[in-house]
Every structure is written in C-alpha cells, then in structure tokens.
PDB file of C-alpha atoms and ligand atoms in Angstrom:
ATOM      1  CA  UNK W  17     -14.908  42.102   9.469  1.00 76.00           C
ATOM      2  CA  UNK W  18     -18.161  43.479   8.884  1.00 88.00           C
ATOM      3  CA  UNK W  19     -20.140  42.458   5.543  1.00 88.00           C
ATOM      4  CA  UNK W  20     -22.730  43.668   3.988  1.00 92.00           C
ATOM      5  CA  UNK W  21     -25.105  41.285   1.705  1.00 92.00           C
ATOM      6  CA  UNK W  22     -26.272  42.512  -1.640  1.00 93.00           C
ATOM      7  CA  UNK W  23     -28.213  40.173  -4.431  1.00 93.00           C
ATOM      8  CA  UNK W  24     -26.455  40.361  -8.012  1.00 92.00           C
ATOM      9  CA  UNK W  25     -27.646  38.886 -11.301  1.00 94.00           C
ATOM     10  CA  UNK W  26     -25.851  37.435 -13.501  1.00 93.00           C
ATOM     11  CA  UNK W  27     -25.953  35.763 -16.970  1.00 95.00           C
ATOM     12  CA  UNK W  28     -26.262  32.200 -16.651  1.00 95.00           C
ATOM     13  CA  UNK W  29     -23.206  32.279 -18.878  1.00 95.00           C
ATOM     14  CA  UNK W  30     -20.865  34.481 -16.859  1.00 93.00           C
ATOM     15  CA  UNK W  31     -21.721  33.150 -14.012  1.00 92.00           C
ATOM     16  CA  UNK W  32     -21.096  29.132 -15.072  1.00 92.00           C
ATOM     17  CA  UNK W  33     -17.136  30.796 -15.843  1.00 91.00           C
ATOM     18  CA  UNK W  34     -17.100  32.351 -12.288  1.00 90.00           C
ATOM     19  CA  UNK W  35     -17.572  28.833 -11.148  1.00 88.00           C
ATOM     20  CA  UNK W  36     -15.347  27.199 -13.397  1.00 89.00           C
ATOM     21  CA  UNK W  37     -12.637  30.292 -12.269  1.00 86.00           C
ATOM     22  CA  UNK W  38     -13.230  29.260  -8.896  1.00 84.00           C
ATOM     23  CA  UNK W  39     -12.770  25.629  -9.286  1.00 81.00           C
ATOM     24  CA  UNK W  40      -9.628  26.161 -10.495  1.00 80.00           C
ATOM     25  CA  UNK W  41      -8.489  28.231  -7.484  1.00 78.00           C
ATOM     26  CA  UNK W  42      -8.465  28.678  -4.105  1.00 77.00           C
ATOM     27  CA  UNK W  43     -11.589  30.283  -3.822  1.00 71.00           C
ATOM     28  CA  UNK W  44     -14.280  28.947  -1.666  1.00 75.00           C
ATOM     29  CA  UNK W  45     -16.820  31.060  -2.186  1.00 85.00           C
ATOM     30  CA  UNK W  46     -18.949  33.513  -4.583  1.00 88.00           C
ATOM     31  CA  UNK W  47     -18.557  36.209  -2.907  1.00 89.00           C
ATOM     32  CA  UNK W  48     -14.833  36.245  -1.589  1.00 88.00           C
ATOM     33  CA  UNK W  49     -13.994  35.768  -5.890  1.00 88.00           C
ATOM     34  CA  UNK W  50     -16.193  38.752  -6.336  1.00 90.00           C
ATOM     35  CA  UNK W  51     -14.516  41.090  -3.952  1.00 91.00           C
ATOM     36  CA  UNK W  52     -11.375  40.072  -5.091  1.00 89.00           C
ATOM     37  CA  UNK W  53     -12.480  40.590  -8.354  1.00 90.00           C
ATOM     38  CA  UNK W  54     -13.412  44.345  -7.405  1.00 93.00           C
ATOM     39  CA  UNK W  55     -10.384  45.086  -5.348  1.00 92.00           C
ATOM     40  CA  UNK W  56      -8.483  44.343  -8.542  1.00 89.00           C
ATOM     41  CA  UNK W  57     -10.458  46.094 -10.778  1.00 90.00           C
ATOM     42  CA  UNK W  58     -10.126  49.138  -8.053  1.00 92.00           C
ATOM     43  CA  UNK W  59      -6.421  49.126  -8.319  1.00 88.00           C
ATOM     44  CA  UNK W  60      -6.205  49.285 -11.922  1.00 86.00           C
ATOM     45  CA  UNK W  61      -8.375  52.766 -11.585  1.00 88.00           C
ATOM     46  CA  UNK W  62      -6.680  53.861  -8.737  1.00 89.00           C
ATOM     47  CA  UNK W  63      -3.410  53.166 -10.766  1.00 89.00           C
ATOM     48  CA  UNK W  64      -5.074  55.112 -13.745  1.00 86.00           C
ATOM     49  CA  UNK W  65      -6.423  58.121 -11.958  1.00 88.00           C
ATOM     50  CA  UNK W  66      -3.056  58.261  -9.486  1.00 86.00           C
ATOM     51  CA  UNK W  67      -0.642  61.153  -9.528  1.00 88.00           C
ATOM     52  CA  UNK W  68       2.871  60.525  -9.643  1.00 91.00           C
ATOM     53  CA  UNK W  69       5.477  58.354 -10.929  1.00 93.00           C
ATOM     54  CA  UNK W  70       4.155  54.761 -11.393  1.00 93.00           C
ATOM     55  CA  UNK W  71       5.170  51.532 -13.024  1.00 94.00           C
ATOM     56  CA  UNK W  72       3.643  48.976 -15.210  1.00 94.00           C
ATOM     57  CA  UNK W  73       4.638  46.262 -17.870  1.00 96.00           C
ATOM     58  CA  UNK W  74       3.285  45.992 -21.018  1.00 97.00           C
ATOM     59  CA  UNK W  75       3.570  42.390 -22.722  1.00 98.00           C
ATOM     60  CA  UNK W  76       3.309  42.289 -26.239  1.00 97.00           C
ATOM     61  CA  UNK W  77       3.102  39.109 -28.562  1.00 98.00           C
ATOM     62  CA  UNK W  78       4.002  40.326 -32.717  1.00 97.00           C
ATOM     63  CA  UNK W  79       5.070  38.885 -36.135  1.00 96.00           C
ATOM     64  CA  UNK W  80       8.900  39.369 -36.070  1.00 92.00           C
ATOM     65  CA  UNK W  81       8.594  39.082 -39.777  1.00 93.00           C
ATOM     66  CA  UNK W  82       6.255  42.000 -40.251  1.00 93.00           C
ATOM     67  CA  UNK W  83       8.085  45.169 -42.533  1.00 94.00           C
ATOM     68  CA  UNK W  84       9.710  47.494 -39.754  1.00 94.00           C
ATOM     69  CA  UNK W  85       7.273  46.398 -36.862  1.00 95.00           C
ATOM     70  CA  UNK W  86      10.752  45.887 -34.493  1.00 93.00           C
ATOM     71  CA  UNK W  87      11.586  49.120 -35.758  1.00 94.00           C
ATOM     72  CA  UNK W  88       8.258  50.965 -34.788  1.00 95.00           C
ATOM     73  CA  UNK W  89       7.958  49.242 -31.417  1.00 94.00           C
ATOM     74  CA  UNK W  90      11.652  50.190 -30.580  1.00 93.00           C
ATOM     75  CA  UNK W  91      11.001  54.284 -31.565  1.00 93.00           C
ATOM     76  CA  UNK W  92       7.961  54.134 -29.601  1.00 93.00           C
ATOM     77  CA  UNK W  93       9.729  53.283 -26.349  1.00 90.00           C
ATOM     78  CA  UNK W  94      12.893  55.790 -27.474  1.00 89.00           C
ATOM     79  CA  UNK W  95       9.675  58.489 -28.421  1.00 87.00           C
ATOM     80  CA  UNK W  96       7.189  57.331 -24.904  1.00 79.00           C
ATOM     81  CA  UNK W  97       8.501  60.239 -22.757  1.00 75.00           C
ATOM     82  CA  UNK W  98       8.294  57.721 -19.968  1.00 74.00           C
ATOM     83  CA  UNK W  99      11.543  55.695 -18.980  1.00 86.00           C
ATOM     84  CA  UNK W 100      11.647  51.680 -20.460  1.00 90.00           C
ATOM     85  CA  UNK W 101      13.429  50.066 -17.408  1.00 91.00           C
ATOM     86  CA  UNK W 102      13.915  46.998 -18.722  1.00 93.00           C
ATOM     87  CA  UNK W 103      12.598  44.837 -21.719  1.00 94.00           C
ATOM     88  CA  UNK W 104      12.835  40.778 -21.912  1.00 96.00           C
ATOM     89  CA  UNK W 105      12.716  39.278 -25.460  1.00 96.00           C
ATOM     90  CA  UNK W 106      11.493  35.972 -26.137  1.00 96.00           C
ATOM     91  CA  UNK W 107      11.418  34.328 -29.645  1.00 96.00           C
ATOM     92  CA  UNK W 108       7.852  31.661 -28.954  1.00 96.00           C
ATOM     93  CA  UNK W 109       8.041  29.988 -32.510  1.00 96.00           C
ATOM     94  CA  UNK W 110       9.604  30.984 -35.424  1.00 95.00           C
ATOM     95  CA  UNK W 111       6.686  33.667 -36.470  1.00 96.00           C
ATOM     96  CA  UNK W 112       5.858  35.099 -33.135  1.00 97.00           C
ATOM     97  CA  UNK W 113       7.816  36.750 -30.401  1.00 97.00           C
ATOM     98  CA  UNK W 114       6.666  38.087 -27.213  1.00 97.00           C
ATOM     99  CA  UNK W 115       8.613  41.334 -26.030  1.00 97.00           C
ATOM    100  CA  UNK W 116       7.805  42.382 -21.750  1.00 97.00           C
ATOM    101  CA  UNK W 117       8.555  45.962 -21.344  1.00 97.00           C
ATOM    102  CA  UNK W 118       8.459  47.442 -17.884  1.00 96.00           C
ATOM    103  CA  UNK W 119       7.869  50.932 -17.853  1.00 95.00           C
ATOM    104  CA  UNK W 120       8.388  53.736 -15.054  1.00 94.00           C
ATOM    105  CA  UNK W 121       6.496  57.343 -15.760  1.00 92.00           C
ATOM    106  CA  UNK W 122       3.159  58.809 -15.255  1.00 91.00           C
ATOM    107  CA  UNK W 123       0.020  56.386 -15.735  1.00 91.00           C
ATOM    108  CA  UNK W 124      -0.665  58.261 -19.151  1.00 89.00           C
ATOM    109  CA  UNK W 125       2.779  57.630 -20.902  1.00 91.00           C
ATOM    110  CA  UNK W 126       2.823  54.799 -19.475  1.00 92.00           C
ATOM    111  CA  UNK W 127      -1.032  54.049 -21.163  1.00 91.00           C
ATOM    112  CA  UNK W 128       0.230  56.103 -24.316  1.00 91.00           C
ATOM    113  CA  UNK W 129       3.292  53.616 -24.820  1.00 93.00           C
ATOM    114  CA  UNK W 130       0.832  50.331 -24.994  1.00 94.00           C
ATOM    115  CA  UNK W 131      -2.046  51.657 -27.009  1.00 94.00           C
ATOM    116  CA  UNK W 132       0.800  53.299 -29.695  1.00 95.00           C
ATOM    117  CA  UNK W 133       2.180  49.236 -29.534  1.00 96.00           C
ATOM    118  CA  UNK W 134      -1.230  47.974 -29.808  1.00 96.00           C
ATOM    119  CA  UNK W 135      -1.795  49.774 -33.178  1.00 96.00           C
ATOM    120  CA  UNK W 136       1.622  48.858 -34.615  1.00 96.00           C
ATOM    121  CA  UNK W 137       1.136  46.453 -37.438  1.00 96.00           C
ATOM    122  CA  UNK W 138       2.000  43.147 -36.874  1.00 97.00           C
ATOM    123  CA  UNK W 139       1.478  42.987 -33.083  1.00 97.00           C
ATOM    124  CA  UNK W 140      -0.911  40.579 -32.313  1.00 97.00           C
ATOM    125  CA  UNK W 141      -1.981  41.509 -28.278  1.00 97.00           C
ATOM    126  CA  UNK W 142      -0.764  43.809 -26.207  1.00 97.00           C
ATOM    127  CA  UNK W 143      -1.641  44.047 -21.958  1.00 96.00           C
ATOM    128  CA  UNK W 144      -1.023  46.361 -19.712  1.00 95.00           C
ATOM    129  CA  UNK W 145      -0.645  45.563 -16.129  1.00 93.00           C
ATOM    130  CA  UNK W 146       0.149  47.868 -14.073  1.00 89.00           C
ATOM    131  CA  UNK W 147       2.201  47.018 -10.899  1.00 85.00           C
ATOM    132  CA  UNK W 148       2.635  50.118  -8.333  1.00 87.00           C
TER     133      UNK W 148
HETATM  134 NI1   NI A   7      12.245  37.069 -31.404  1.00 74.38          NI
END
C-alpha cells in the first residue's frame, strides 16, 4: 500500500497521551494510531451523514434515585420514533445504574434519542456509538 508522508504538530500534551495510548496497545507506530484514529472518526460521520436505517447503542450511567428520571428516560425511548431493540440494565452501586440501549432507525432519531437522555436530570453521561 501506497503512503503518503505529511508533518503534523501537536501539543506536547496530546501528543505524550498518544504515546501513552499506544503503549497500552498494539500499536507500533505514530502513524498507523493516527490513521486508525481517522478511519474511526470517518465512520462516525459517515454513520451521521448516511441514509437509511442504521443502528447504534447509547450507554447511559444516572441516579436511580433522581424524581421520575426512570420515568423520563423510559417515555423518551416509547416517544424516539426510532425502534429500542433491546435495553440491558445494570444496577453499579446503590446510587448509580448504567442502562445500554440499542437502537435501530435513522442516524437522527437515533442522535435525537441520546441528546433528549443526555439532558434528563439525573443522568450523569451518556455515549453514543454507533455500530452499522
Ligand atoms: Ni438499577
């Protein structure tokens, strides 16, 4: 495979946690973490910008205690317009439990469902990863 060689600059900061990233996996060199680094970054917008049905999971940590927040992040799936395939509930301590939804729709309900969780009071972190 061709390659073409480009100069990048980076804060000393970043690039001492590139390193440390690396260290800790199979990388062997700068620029093979880079381009992985890109191709996944390229996915997510292709996954973004796509047409069609796609799937991701959204992973949520909240309060369970929190006034109605099960409540809200249940009608927001029953309210997303996009199907909830599946959901996995895990109770981490006795505060905090982490809910995995996987979702099937377009890329924006799928986006509307985890920024409408990430504003729910009481959740904590919310990611979206999308998967095809
Ligand atoms: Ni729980």
């Amino acid at each position: 495979m061709s390659v073409k060689r480009i100069a990048i600059s980076l804060e000393p900061k970043i690039l001492k946690r590139l390193e440390a990233s690396m260290g800790r996996r199979v990388y062997w060199n700068r620029s093979k973490a880079v381009a992985d680094i890109l191709r996944d970054w390229f996915s997510n917008e292709e996954w973004v910008n796509g047409k069609g049905i796609k799937v991701g999971t959204i992973s949520l940590v909240y309060e369970h205690h929190t006034h109605g927040v099960l409540d809200r992040i249940t009608d927001i799936q029953h309210d997303s317009g996009a199907s909830v395939i599946a959901t996995l509930h895990v109770h981490l301590t006795h505060e905090e439990c982490l809910e995995v939804i996987a979702a099937k729709g377009t890329a924006k309900q799928i986006q509307k469902i985890a920024d409408c969780l990430a504003s729910v009071r009481g959740v904590k972190s919310c990611k979206l990863s999308v998967v095809c």
